[in-house]
Coordinates of C-alpha atoms in Angstrom, one line a residue:
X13 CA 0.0 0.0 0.0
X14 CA 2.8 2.3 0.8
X15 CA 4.4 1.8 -2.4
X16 CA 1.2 2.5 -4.6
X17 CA 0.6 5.5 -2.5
X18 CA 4.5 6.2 -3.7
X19 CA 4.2 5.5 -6.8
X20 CA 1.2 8.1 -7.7
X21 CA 2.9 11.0 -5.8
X22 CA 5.7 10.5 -8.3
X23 CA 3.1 10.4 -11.1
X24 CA 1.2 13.3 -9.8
X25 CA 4.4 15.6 -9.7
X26 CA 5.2 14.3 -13.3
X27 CA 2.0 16.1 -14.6
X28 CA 3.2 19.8 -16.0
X29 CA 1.0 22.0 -13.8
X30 CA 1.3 26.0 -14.8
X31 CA 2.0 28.5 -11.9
X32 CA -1.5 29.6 -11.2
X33 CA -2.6 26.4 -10.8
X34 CA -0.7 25.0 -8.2
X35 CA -2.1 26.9 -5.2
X36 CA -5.5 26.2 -5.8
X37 CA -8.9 27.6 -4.1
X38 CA -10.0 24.1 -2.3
X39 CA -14.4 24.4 -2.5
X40 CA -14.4 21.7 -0.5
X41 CA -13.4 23.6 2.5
X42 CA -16.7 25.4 1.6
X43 CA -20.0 24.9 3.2
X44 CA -23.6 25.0 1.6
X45 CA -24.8 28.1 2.5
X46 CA -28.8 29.0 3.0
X47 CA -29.7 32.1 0.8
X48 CA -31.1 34.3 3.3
X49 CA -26.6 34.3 4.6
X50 CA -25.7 34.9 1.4
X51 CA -24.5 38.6 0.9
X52 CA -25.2 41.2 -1.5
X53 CA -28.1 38.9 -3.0
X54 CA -30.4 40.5 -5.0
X55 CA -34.0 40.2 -3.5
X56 CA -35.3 39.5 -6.5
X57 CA -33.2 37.0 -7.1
X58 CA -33.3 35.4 -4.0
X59 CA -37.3 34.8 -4.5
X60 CA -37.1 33.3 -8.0
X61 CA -34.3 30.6 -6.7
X62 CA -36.8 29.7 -4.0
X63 CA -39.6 29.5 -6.5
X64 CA -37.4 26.7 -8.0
X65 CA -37.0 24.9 -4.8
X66 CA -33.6 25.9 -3.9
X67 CA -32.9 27.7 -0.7
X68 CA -29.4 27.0 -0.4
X69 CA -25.9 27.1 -2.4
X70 CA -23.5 24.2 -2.7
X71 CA -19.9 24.7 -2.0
X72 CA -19.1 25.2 -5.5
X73 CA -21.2 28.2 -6.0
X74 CA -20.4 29.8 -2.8
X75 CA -16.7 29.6 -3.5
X76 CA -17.9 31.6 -6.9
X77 CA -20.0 34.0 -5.6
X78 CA -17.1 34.7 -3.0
X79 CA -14.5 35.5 -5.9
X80 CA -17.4 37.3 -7.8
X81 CA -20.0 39.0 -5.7
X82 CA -18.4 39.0 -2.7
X83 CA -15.0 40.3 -2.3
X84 CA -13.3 39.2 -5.2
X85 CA -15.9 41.2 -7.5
X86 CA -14.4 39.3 -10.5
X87 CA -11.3 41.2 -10.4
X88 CA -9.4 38.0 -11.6
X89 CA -10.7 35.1 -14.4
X90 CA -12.0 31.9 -12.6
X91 CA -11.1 28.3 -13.5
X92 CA -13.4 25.8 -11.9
X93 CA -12.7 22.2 -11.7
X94 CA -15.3 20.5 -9.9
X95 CA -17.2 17.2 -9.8
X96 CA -20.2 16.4 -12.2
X97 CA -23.1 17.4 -10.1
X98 CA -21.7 20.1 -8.0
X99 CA -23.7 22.9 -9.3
X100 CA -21.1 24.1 -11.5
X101 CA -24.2 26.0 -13.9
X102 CA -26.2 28.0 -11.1
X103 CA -22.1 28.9 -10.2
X104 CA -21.9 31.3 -12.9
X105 CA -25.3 31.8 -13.9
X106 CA -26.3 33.3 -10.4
X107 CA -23.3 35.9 -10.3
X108 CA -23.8 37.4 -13.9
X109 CA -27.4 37.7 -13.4
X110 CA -26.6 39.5 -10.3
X111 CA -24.0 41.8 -11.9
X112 CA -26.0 42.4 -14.9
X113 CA -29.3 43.6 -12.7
X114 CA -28.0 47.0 -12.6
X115 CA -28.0 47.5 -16.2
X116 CA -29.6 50.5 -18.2
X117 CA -29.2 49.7 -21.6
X118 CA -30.3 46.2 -23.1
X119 CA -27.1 45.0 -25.2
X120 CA -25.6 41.8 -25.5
X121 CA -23.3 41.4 -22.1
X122 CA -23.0 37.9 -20.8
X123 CA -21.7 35.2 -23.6
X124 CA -22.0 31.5 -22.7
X125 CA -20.9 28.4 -25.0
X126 CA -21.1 24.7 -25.1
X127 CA -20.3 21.6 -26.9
X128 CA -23.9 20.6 -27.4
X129 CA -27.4 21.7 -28.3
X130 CA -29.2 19.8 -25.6
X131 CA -26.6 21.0 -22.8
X132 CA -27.2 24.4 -24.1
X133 CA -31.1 24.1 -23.5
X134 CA -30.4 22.7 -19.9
X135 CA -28.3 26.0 -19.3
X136 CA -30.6 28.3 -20.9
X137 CA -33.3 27.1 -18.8
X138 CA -31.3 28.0 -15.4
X139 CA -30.7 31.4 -16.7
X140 CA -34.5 31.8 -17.7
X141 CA -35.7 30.8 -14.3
X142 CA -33.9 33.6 -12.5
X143 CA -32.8 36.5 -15.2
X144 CA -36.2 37.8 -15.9
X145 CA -36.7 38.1 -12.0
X146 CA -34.3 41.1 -12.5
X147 CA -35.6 42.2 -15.9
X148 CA -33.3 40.7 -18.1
X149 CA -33.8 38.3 -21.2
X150 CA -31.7 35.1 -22.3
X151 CA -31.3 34.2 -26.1
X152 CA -30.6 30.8 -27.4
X153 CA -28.6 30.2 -30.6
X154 CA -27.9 26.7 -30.5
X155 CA -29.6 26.0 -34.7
X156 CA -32.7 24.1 -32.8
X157 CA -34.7 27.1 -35.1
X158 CA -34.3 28.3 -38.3
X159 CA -31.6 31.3 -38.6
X160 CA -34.2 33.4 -39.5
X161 CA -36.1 32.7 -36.5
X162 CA -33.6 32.9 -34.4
X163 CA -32.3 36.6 -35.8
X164 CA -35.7 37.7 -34.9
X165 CA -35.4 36.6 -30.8
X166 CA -32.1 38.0 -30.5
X167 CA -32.1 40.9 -32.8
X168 CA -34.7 44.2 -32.5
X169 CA -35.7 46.9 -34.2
X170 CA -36.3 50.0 -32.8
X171 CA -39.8 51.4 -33.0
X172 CA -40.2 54.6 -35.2
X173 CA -42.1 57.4 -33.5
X174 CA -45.6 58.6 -34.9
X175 CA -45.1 61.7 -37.1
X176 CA -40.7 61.7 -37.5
X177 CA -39.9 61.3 -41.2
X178 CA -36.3 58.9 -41.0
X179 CA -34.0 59.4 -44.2
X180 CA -32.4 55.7 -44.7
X181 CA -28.9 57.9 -46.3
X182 CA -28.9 59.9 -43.2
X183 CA -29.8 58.2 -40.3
X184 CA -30.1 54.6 -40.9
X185 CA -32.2 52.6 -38.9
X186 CA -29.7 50.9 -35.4
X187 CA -30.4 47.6 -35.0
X188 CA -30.2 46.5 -31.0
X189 CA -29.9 43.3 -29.4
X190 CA -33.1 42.1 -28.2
X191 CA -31.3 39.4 -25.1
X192 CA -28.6 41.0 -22.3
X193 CA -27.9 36.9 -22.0
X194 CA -26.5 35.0 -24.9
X195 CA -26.8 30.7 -24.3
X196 CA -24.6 29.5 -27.8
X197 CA -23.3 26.8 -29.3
X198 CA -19.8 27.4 -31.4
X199 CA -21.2 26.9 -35.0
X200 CA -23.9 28.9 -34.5
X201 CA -22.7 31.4 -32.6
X202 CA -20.1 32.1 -35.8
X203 CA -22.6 31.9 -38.1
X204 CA -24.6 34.8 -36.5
X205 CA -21.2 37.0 -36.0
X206 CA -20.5 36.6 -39.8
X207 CA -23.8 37.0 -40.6
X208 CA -26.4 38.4 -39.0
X209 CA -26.6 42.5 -39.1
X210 CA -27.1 44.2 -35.5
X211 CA -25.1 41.2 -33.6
X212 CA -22.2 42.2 -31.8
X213 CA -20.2 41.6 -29.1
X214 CA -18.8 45.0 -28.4
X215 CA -20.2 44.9 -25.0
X216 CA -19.3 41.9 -23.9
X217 CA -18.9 41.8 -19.6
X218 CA -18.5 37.8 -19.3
X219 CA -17.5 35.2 -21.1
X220 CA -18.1 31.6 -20.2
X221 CA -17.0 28.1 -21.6
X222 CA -18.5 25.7 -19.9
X223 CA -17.5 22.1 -20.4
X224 CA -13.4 23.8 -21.6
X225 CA -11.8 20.9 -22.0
X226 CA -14.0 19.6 -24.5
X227 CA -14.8 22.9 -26.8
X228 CA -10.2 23.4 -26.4
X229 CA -9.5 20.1 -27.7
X230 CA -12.2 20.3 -30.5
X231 CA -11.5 23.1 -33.3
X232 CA -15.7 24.4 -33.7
X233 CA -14.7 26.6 -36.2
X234 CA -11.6 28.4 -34.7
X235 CA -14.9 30.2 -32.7
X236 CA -12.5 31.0 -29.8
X237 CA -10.0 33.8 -31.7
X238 CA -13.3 35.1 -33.6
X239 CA -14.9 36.1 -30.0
X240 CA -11.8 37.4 -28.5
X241 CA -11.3 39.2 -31.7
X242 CA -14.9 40.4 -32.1
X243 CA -14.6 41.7 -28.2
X244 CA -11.1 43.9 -28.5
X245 CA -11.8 45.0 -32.2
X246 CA -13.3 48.0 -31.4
X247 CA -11.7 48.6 -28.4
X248 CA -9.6 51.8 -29.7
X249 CA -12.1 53.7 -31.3
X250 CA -14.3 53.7 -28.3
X251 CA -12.1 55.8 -26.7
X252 CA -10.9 58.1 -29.8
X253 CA -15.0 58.2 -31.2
X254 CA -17.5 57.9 -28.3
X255 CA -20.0 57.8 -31.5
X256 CA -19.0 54.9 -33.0
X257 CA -21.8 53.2 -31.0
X258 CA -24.3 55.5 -32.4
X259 CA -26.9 56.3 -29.4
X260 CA -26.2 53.4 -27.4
X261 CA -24.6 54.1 -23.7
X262 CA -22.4 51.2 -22.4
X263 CA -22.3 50.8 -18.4
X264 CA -19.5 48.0 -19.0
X265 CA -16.8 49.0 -16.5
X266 CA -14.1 50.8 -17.9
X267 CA -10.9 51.9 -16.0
X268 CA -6.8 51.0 -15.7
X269 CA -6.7 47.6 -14.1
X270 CA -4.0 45.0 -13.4
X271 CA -2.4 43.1 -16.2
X272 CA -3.2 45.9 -18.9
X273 CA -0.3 47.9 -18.6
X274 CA -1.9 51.3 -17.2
X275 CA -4.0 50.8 -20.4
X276 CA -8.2 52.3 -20.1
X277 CA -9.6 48.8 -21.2
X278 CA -13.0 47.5 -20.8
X279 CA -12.0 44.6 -19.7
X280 CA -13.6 40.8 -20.6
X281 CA -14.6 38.6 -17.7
X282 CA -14.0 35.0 -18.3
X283 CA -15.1 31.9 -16.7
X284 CA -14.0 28.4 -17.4
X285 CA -15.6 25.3 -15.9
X286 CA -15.5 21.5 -16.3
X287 CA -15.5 18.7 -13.7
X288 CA -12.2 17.3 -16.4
X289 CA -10.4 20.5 -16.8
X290 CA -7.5 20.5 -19.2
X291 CA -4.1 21.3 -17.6
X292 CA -2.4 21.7 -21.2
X293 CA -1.0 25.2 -21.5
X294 CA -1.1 24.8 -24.4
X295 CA -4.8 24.5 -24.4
X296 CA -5.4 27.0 -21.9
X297 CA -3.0 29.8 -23.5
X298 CA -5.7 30.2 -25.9
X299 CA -8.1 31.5 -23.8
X300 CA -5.8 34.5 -22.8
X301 CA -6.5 34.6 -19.1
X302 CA -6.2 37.8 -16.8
X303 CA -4.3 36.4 -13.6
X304 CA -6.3 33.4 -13.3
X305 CA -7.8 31.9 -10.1
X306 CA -8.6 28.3 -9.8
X307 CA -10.8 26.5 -8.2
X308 CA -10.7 23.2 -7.6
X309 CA -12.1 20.0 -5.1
X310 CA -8.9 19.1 -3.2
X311 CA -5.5 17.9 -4.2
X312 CA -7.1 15.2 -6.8
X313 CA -7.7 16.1 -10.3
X314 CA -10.2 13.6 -11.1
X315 CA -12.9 13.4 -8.5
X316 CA -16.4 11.8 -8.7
X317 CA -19.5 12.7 -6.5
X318 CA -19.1 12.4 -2.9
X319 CA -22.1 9.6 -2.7
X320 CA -21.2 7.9 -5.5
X321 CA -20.7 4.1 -5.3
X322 CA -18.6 1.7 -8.5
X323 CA -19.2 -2.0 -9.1
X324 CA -18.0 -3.9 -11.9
X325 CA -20.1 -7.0 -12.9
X326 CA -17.3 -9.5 -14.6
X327 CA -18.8 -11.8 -17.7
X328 CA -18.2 -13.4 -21.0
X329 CA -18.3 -10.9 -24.2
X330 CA -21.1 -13.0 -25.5
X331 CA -23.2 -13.0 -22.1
X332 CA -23.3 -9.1 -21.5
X333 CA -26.6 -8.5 -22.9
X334 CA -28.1 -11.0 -20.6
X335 CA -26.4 -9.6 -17.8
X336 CA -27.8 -6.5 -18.7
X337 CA -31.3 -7.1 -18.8
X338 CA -30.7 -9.5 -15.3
X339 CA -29.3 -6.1 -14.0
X340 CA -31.7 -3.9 -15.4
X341 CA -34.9 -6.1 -13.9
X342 CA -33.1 -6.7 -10.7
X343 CA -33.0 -2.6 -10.5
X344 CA -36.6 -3.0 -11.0
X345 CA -37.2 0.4 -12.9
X346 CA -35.3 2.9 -11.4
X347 CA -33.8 5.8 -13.5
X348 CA -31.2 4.0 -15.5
X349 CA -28.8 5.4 -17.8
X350 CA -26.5 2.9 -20.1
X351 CA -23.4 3.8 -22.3
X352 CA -22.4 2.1 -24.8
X353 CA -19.1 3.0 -26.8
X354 CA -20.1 4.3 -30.4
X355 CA -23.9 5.6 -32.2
X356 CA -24.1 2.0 -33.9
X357 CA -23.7 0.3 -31.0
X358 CA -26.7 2.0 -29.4
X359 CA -28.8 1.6 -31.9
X360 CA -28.1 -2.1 -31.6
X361 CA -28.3 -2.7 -28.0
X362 CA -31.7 -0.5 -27.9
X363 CA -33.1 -2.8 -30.8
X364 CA -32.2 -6.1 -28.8
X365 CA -33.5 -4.9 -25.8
X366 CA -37.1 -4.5 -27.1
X367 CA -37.1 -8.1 -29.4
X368 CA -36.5 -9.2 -25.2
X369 CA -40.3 -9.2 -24.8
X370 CA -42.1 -7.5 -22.2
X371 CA -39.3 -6.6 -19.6
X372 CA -41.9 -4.0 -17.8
X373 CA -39.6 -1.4 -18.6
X374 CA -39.7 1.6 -21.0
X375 CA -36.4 1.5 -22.7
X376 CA -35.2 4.6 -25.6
X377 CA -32.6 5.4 -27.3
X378 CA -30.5 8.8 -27.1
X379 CA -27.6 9.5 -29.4
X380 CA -25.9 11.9 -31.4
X381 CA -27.4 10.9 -35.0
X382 CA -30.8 11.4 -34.0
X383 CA -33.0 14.5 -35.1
X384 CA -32.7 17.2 -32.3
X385 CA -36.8 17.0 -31.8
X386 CA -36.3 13.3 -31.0
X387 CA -33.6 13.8 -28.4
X388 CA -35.9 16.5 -26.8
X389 CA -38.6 13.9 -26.5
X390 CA -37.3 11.4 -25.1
X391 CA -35.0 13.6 -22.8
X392 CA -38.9 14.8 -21.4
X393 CA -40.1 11.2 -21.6
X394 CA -36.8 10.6 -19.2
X395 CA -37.5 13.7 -16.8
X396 CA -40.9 13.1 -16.5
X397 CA -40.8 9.0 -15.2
X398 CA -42.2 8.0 -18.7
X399 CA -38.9 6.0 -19.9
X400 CA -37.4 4.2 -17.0
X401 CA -34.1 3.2 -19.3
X402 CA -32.3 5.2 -21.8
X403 CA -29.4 3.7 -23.7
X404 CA -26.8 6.5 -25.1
X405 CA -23.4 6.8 -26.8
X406 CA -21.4 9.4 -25.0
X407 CA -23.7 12.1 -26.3
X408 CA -25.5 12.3 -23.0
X409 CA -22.2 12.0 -21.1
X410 CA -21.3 15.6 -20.5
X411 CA -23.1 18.1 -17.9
X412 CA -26.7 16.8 -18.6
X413 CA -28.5 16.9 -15.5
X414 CA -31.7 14.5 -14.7
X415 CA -33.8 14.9 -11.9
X416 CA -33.6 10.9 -10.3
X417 CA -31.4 8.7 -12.2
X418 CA -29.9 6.3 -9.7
X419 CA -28.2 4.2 -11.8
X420 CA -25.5 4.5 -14.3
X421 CA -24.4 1.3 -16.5
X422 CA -21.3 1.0 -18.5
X423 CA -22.0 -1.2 -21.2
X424 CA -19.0 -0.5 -22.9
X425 CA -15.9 -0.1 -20.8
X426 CA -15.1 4.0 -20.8
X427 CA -11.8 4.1 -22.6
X428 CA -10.5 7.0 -20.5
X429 CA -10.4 8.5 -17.0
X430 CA -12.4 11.5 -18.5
X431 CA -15.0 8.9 -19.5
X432 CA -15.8 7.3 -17.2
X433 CA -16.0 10.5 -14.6
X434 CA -18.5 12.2 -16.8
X435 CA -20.5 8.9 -17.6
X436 CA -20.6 8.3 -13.6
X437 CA -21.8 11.8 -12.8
X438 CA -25.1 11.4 -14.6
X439 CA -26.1 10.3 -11.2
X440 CA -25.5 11.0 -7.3
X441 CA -26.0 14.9 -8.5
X442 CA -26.7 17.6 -5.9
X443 CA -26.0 15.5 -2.9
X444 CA -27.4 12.4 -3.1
X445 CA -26.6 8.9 -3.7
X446 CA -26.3 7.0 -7.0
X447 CA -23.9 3.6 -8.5
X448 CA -22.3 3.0 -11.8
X449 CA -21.3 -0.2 -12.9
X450 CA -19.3 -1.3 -15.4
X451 CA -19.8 -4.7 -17.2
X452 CA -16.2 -6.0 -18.1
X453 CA -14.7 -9.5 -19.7
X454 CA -12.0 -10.7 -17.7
X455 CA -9.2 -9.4 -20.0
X456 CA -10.4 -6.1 -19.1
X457 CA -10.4 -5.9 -15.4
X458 CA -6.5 -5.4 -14.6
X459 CA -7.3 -2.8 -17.4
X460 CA -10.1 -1.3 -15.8
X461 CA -8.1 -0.7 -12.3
X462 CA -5.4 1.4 -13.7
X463 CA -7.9 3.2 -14.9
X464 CA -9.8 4.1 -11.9
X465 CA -6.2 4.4 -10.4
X466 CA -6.2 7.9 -12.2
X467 CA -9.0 9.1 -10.0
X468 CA -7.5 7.1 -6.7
X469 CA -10.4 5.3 -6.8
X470 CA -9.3 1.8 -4.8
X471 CA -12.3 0.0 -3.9
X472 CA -14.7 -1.1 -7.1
X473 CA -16.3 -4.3 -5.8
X474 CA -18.0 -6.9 -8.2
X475 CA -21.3 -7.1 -8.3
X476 CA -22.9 -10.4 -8.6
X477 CA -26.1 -11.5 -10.3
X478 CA -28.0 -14.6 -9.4
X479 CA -27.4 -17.1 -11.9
X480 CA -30.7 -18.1 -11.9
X481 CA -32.0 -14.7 -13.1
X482 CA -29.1 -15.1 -15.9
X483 CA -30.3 -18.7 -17.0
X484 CA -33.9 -17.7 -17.5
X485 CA -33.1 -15.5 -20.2
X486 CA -31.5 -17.7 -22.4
X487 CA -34.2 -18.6 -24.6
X488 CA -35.7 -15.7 -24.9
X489 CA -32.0 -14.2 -25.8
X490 CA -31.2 -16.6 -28.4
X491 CA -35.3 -15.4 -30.2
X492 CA -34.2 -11.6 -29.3
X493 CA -30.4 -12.5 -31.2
X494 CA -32.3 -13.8 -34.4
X495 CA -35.0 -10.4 -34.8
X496 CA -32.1 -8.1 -34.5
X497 CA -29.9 -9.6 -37.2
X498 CA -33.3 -9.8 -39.7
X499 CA -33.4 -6.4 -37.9
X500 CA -30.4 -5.1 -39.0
X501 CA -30.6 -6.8 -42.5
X502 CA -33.9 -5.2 -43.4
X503 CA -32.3 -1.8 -42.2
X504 CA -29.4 -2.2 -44.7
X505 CA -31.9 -2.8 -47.3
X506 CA -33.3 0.2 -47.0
X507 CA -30.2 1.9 -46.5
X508 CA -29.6 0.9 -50.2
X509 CA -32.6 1.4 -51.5
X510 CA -32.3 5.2 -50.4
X511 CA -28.8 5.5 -51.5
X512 CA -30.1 4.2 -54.8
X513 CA -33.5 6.4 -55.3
X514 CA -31.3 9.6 -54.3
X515 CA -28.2 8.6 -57.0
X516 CA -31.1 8.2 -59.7
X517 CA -32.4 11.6 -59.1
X518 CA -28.7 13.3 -59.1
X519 CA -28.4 11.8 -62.4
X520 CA -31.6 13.0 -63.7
X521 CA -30.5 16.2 -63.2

C-alpha cells in the first residue's frame, strides 16, 4: 500500500502544472450556505431561486459568488474544476445575473458556450428561471430554429415614433440586441457573428466556456480567436469616437486595471468550468487569461460525487446482454442510464432490448445521430418518469442533468479516466446517492483498475447477479439475437434502396 501511494505521488508531480494552478482555491473547504446568509443577494433573485425549490448554495457556488459578488468582485478570471453534479451552472449563472441587474441599456453582455445543443437548452433554462426576476432576457442560438427565427429573438428593431420622417442615407435605422444573455453553441454562434446585421459583441462583460476541455480540444470553427477578436476589435475607437456606438450608452466598467499595462480597457470577464479541466497550457494559452484563479475540489484532479458508489459486474463478451437485462430487472425500474461506446452500437443494443419481450420497462434510445426533436422527446419522456431506461453513446455524457437517475451502466468499458468521470456523474447529483457499474470480460479488469487508479479510486467491488436470473433469459435471448440480425438486414436494405433512389435523381439532373 505504501508503495502504490509512492508511486502516484511521483506520477502526480510528473503532470506539468502551470503557476496559477498550483495553489488552488480548495471548494471543498466550503459549506452549503442558505440564501437568506448569502450577501449582496439580490432580492429579486433570491425569491425566484426559492420558487425553484432551492434555498441553499452548494460549495461550488459559494466559493464563486465569493470571488465574484463577494470580495473578489471578478477582479481576476476563474477556472473551476469540480465534480459532475456540483452545481457548477447556477455557479456562474447566479453571479452574472446579479452583476447584470444594474444594467440600463439592453445589449448583449454575458456570452455563454457549449459543446452541445441539448446541454445548451439545460443552461438556458437556469438562466430563464432567474434573469427575468431582474428584468433581463436570455437568447438561445444553438440551430434548434431556423436562422431566420432565431435573428428575430435576438435581434430588434427600434420602433419609429408617430409623425418623425427617417431618411435611410442619413440616419439609418440601429439595429439592438433584443437578449442581455447569450446561451450559444460554437457553429452557431459564428454563423450569426459573420452573418447576422445588429449582432455584436462589443459589449461583452462575461464570457463563459463551460465544459473547456472539451470545446479546447475540438477546433468548432476556430470560434474561440473570432470572439476574442470580435470583443477587443473596437476597443480603440471607443475611446478616440464615443459615436461609433451610435446612441447606445455602455455601463461595461471601464478603468486601468491590473495586467493591462496602465491601459483604459473594458476589460472581458471570463469563466471556465469542467468537472475534467484540461491542464495543457497549451490548451489553456488560448483563452488568454487575466491572472487566473482556480478553483478546484482538493489535491485530486479527477474526482467523482461524494455519494457515488462503483461495481464492476465480470462476464463473458457473448453473455453481456443478458447480464444486462438480469441487472436492469433486478434494479426494477429505477432511472437508468446505459453507455455504450459508439452511435451503432446503441442503436443495436436499444433494438435487442425490445425483441427481449415484455421486460416491464420503457427503454429509448438517445444519441448523437438522431433528429434534435427526438432527443428532446425522449429527454422529457426521461424527466418526467415516462422511460425508465435510456441507452446513449457518450452524447449524454457531459453536464446533462436528470432529476432521479440512480443508476449508471457502462455497457461499454469507458476508454478514458475522462470517460468514465463524466458517464458516472449522470447520477449521485446535488447530494445524493447513486452507483455505476461497469460490465467487463475478464481481460479487461486489470485494465479497468489502472484506470480508476487515475482518480484514486481503490475500492470497485463486483457485483454479482443470481445465476438463476441469468439462465432464465437464455431462450428468450437466443429469439431476441435472431430479430435483430433480420433487424439489422432489413435496415441495410433500406439503407440501399435510399442510396439508390437519391443517385437516380442526381443523375436525372
Amino acid at each position: 500500500m505504501e508503495e502504490e501511494a509512492k508511486e502516484q505521488q511521483i506520477a502526480r508531480k510528473k503532470v506539468a502544472v502551470l503557476p496559477w494552478m498550483r495553489s488552488p482555491v480548495d471548494v471543498s473547504s466550503f459549506e452549503n450556505c442558505p440564501l437568506t446568509q448569502l450577501p449582496f443577494l439580490n432580492p429579486r433573485l433570491e425569491a425566484a431561486l426559492c420558487d425553484s425549490g432551492i434555498d441553499s448554495l452548494f460549495p461550488v457556488q459559494v466559493a464563486v459568488w465569493q470571488e465574484t459578488v463577494g470580495p473578489g468582485s471578478f477582479e481576476r478570471d476563474l477556472c473551476v474544476n469540480s465534480p459532475t453534479g456540483s452545481g457548477k451552472t447556477l455557479a456562474y449563472a447566479l453571479p452574472i445575473v446579479q452583476m447584470l441587474s444594474t444594467r440600463s441599456v439592453k445589449c448583449l453582455r454575458a456570452l455563454v458556450v457549449l459543446p452541445t445543443r441539448d446541454l445548451a437548452l439545460q443552461v438556458r433554462d437556469v438562466f430563464a428561471s432567474i434573469a427575468p426576476a431582474v428584468g433581463l432576457s436570455v437568447g438561445l442560438a444553438v440551430g434548434q430554429s431556423s436562422i431566420s427565427e432565431e435573428i428575430s429573438m435576438l435581434i430588434e428593431r427600434p420602433k419609429l415614433e408617430a409623425g418623425i420622417c427617417y431618411d435611410p442615407h442619413h440616419q439609418p435605422i440601429e439595429l439592438q440586441s433584443a437578449v442581455d444573455i447569450l446561451v450559444a453553441t460554437p457553429g452557431r454562434l459564428m454563423d450569426h457573428i459573420n452573418n447576422t446585421k445588429g449582432f455584436t459583441l462589443e459589449h461583452l462583460r462575461f464570457l463563459v466556456v463551460d465544459e473547456t476541455d472539451r470545446l479546447l480540444r475540438e477546433s468548432y470553427q476556430s470560434w474561440l480567436p473570432m470572439v476574442l477578436q470580435c470583443t477587443n476589435s473596437t476597443v480603440d475607437s471607443f475611446f478616440s469616437n464615443p459615436s461609433t456606438f451610435g446612441s447606445l450608452k455602455t455601463i461595461r466598467r471601464i478603468g486601468v486595471e491590473r495586467g493591462f499595462k496602465n491601459k483604459g480597457h473594458p476589460r472581458l470577464v471570463k469563466m471556465v468550468l469542467s468537472a475534467t479541466l484540461t491542464q495543457d497550457p497549451t490548451k489553456l494559452s488560448q483563452l488568454h487569461l487575466h491572472h487566473p484563479l482556480f478553483l478546484t475540489t482538493g489535491h485530486i484532479r479527477y474526482k467523482l460525487p461524494e455519494h457515488l458508489h462503483s461495481f464492476k459486474l465480470i462476464c463473458e463478451q457473448q453473455m453481456k446482454p443478458l447480464y444486462l437485462v438480469s441487472l436492469l430487472k433486478n434494479l426494477q425500474g429505477e432511472k437508468c442510464i446505459v453507455f455504450t461506446s459508439s452511435v451503432e452500437s446503441t442503436h443495436r443494443l436499444c433494438t435487442l432490448l425490445k425483441f427481449f419481450g415484455d421486460l416491464g420497462i420503457k427503454i429509448k434510445e438517445y444519441s448523437g445521430h438522431q433528429h434534435q426533436t427526438l432527443r428532446s422527446k425522449t429527454l422529457r419522456a426521461f424527466r418526467e418518469g415516462g422511460v425508465q431506461v435510456v441507452v446513449s453513446s457518450d452524447a449524454m455524457t457531459r453536464g446533462m442533468d436528470v432529476e432521479g437517475v440512480r443508476n449508471v451502466i457502462n455497457y461499454d468499458k469507458p476508454p478514458y479516466i475522462k470517460t468514465y468521470i463524466h458517464r458516472a456523474g449522470r447520477t449521485a447529483r446535488a447530494g445524493n446517492s447513486g452507483r455505476c457499474f461497469t460490465l467487463l470480460h475478464q481481460d479487461e479488469v486489470k485494465q479497468f483498475k489502472k484506470l480508476l487508479k487515475k482518480a484514486d479510486i481503490d475500492s470497485c467491488p463486483v457485483h454479482i447477479l443470481p445465476s438463476d436470473s441469468i439462465e432464465s433469459l437464455r431462450s428468450t435471448y437466443d429469439a431476441a439475437l435472431e430479430k435483430l440480425k433480420e433487424n439489422v438486414e432489413m435496415e441495410a436494405f433500406k439503407k440501399r434502396k435510399l442510396g439508390f433512389k437519391s443517385s437516380s435523381k442526381m443523375k436525372k439532373r
